[in-house]
Short mmCIF file of C-alpha atoms in Angstrom, two decimals:
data_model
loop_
_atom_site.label_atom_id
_atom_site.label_comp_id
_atom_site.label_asym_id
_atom_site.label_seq_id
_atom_site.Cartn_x
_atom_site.Cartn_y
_atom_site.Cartn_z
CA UNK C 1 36.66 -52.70 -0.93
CA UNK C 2 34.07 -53.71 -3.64
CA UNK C 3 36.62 -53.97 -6.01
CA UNK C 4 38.82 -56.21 -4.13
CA UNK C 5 36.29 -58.60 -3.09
CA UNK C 6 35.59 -58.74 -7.08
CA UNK C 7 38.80 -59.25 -7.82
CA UNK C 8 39.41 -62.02 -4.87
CA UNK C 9 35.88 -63.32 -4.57
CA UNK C 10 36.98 -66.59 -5.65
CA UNK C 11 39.22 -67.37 -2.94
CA UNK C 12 37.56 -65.57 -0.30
CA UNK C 13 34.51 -67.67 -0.69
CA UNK C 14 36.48 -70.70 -0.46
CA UNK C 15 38.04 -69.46 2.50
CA UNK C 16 35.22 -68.52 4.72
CA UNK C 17 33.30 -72.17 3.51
CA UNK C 18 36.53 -73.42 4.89
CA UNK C 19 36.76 -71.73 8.53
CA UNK C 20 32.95 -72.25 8.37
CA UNK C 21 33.55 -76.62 7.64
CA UNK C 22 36.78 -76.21 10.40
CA UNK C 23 34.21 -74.30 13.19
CA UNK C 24 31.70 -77.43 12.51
CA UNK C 25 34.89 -79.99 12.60
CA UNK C 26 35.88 -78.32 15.62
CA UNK C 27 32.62 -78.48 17.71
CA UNK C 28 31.08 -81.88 16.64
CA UNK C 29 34.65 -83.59 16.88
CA UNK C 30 34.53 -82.13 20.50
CA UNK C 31 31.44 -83.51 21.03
CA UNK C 32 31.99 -87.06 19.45
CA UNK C 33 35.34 -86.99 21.60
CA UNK C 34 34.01 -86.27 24.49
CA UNK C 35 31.43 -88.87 24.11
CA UNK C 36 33.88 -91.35 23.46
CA UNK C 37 35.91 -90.36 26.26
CA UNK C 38 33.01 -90.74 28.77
CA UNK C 39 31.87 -94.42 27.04
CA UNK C 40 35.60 -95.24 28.14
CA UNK C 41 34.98 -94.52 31.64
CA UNK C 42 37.69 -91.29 31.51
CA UNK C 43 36.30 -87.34 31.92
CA UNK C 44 35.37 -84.94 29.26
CA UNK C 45 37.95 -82.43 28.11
CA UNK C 46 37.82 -78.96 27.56
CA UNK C 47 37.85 -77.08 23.91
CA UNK C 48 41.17 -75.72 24.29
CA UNK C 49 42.76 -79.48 25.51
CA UNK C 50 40.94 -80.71 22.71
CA UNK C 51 42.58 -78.36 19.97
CA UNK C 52 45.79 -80.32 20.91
CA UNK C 53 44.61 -83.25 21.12
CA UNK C 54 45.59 -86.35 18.79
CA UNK C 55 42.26 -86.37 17.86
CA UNK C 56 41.96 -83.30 16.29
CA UNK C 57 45.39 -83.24 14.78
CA UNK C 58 44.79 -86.16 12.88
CA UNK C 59 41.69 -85.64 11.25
CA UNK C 60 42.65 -82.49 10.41
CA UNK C 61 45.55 -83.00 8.66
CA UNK C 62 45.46 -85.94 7.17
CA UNK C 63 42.84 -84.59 5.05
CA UNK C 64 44.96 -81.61 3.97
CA UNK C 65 47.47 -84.65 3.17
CA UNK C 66 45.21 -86.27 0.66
CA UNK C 67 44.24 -82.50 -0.33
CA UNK C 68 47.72 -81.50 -1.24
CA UNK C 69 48.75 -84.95 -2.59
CA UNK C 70 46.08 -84.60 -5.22
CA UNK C 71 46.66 -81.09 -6.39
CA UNK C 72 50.53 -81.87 -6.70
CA UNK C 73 50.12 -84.79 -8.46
CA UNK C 74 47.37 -83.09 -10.67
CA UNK C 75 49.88 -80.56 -11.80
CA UNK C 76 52.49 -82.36 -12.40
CA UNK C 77 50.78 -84.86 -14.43
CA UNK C 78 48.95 -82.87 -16.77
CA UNK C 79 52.45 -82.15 -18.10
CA UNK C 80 52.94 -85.23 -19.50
CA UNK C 81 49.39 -86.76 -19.53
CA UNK C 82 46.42 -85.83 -21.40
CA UNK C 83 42.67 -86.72 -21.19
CA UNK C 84 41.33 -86.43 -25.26
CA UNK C 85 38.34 -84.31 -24.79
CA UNK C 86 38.65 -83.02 -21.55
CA UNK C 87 38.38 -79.10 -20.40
CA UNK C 88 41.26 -80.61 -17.48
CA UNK C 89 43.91 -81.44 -19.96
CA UNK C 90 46.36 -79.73 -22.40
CA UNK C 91 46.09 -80.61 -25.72
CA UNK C 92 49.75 -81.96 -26.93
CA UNK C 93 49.36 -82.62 -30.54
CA UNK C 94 49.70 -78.37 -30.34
CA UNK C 95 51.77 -75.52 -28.63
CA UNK C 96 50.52 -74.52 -25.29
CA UNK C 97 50.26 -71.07 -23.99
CA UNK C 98 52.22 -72.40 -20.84
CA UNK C 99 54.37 -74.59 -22.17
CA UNK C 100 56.47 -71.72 -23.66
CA UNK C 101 59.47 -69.96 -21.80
CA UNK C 102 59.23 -67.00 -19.85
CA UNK C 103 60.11 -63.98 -21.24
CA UNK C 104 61.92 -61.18 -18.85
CA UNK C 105 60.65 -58.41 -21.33
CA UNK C 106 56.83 -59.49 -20.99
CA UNK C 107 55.01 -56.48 -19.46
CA UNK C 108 53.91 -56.91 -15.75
CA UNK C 109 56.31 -60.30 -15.64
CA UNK C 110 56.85 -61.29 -12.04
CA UNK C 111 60.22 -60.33 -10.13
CA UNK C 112 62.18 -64.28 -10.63
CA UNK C 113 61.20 -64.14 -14.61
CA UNK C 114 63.40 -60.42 -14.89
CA UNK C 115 65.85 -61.56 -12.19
CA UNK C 116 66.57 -65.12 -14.00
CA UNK C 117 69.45 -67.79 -13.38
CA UNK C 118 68.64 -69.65 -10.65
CA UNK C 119 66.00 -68.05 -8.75
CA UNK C 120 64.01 -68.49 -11.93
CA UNK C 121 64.72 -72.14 -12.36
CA UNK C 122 62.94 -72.28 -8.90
CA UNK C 123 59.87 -70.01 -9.94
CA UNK C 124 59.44 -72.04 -13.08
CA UNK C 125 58.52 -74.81 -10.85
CA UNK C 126 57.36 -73.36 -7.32
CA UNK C 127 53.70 -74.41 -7.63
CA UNK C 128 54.64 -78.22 -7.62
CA UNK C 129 57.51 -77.97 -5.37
CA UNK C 130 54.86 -75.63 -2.22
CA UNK C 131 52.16 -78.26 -2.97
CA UNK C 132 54.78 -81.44 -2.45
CA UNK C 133 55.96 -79.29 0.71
CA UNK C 134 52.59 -78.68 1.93
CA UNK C 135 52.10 -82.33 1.31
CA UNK C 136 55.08 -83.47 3.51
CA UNK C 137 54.19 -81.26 6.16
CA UNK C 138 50.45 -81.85 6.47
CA UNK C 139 52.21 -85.56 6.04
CA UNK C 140 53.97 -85.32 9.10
CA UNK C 141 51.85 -83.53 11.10
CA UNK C 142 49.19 -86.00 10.37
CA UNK C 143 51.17 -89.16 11.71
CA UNK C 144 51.73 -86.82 15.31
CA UNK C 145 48.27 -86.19 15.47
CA UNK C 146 47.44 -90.17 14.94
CA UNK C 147 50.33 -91.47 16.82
CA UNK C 148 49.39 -88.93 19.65
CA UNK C 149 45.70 -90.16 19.56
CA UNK C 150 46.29 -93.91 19.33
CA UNK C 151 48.39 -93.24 22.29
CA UNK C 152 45.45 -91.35 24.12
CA UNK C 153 43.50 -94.72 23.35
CA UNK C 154 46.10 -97.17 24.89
CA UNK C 155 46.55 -94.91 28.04
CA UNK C 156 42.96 -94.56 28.78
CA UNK C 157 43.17 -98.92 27.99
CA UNK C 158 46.15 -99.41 30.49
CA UNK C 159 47.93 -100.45 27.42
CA UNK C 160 51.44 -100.13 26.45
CA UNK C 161 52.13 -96.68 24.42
CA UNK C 162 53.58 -96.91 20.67
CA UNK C 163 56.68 -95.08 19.83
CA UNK C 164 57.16 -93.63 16.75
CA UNK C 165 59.45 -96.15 14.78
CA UNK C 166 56.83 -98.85 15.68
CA UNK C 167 53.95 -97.20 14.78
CA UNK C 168 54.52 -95.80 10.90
CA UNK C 169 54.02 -99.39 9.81
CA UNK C 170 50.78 -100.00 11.76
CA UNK C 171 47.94 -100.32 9.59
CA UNK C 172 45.75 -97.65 11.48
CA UNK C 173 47.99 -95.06 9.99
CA UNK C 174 48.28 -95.60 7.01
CA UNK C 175 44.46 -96.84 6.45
CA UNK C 176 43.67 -93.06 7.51
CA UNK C 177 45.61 -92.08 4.44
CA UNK C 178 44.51 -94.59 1.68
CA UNK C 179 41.08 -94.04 2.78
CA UNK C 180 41.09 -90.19 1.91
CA UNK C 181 43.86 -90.24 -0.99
CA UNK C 182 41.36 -92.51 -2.65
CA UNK C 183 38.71 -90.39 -2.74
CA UNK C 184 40.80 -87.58 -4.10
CA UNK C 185 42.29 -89.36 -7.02
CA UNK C 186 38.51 -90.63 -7.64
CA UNK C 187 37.27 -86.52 -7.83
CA UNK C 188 39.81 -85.69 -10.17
CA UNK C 189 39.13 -89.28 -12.35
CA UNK C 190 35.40 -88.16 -11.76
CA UNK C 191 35.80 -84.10 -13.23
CA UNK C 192 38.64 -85.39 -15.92
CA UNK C 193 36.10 -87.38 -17.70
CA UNK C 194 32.81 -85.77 -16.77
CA UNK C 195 34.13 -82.62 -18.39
CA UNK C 196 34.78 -84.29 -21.64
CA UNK C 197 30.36 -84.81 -21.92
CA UNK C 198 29.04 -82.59 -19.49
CA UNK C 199 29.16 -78.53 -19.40
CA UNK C 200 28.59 -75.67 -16.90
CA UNK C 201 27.95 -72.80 -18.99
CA UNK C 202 30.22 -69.33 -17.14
CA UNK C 203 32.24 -71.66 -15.67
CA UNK C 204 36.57 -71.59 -16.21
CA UNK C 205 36.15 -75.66 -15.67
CA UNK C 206 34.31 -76.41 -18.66
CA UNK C 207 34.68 -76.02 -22.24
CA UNK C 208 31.92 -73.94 -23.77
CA UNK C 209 28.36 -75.92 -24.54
CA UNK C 210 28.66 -75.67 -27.99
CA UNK C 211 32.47 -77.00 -27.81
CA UNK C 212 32.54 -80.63 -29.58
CA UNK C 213 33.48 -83.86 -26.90
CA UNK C 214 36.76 -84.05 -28.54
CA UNK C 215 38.06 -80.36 -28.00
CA UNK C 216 40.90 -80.68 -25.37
CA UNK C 217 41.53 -77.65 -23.05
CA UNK C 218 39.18 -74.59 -21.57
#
């Protein structure tokens, strides 16, 4: 067991901090619902109903959206883009460690690299093709959770409900995902650069302290 926290500490740190920041999500945005439910003259929901709720849906997912936007774009761009200086980008006046092709006789290679043809062509590129999916999905899931919730608004209004077609060009929408994709493509602007000046000695995102401004890579 000791050794396979060591080995996974990484992500299972991230992954408890995230069930802990969904438990929080979860009660205070059944609180602030509730609240706004009763301001509206309707009656508070349970936890369960509110788990299904538009509500919840939405804000969920459409920050996993702007999550999974980011990290797909990230990777994908850093294979054509570089940032002089910074521990975030490859440096492509020289030959890459990753940039060469996989080799079926490498020891411990994984299962598509020794299998090849197409199944390989698919590996080569399956961590930008999941995170686009994710994307899509989270994407999608998102505009039910919003359309669902704006409808929850009107009804409690007496207003006419939005259907679907109608309501992936309203501005509500698609202002709840500007507002968070900005702030993701500002974090990565903001850790691209920083890490070009600034260091965190023991950490895999920074260059070494002693590493001049101008040395691109880890």
């Amino acid at each position: 067991m000791k050794k396979f926290i060591r080995n996974n500490g990484l992500s299972i740190c991230f992954l408890l901090l995230f069930f802990g920041a969904l438990i929080g999500q979860i009660i205070f945005g059944f609180e602030e619902h509730n609240k706004e439910l009763i301001e509206e003259g309707s009656t508070a929901i349970t936890l369960s109903s509110y788990l299904i709720s538009g509500h919840f849906i939405q804000s969920t997912f459409e920050n996993w959206e702007s999550e999974f936007l980011q990290m797909a774009l990230f990777v994908v761009l850093t294979i054509f883009l570089m940032q002089r200086g910074s521990s975030e980008s490859k440096d492509l006046d020289k030959e890459e460690e990753f940039d060469r092709e996989p080799s079926p006789t490498r020891k411990d290679a994984p299962w598509p690299v020794k299998k090849g043809g197409w199944i390989l062509k698919i590996y080569k590129h399956s961590l930008t093709i999941t995170l686009f999916l994710l994307f899509i999905l989270s994407f999608c899931v998102h505009f039910y959770g919003s359309l669902k919730d704006e409808n929850e608004q009107l009804a409690l209004k007496g207003m006419p409900l939005e259907s679907a077609s109608d309501y992936i060009g309203d501005s509500r929408f698609w202002f709840e995902s500007f507002q968070n994709w900005q702030s993701e493509f500002l974090s990565v602007f903001a850790i691209v650069v920083l890490s070009v000046y600034l260091r965190q000695i023991g950490s895999s995102q920074s260059k070494p302290v002693d590493a001049p401004n101008m040395e691109t890579g880890e």
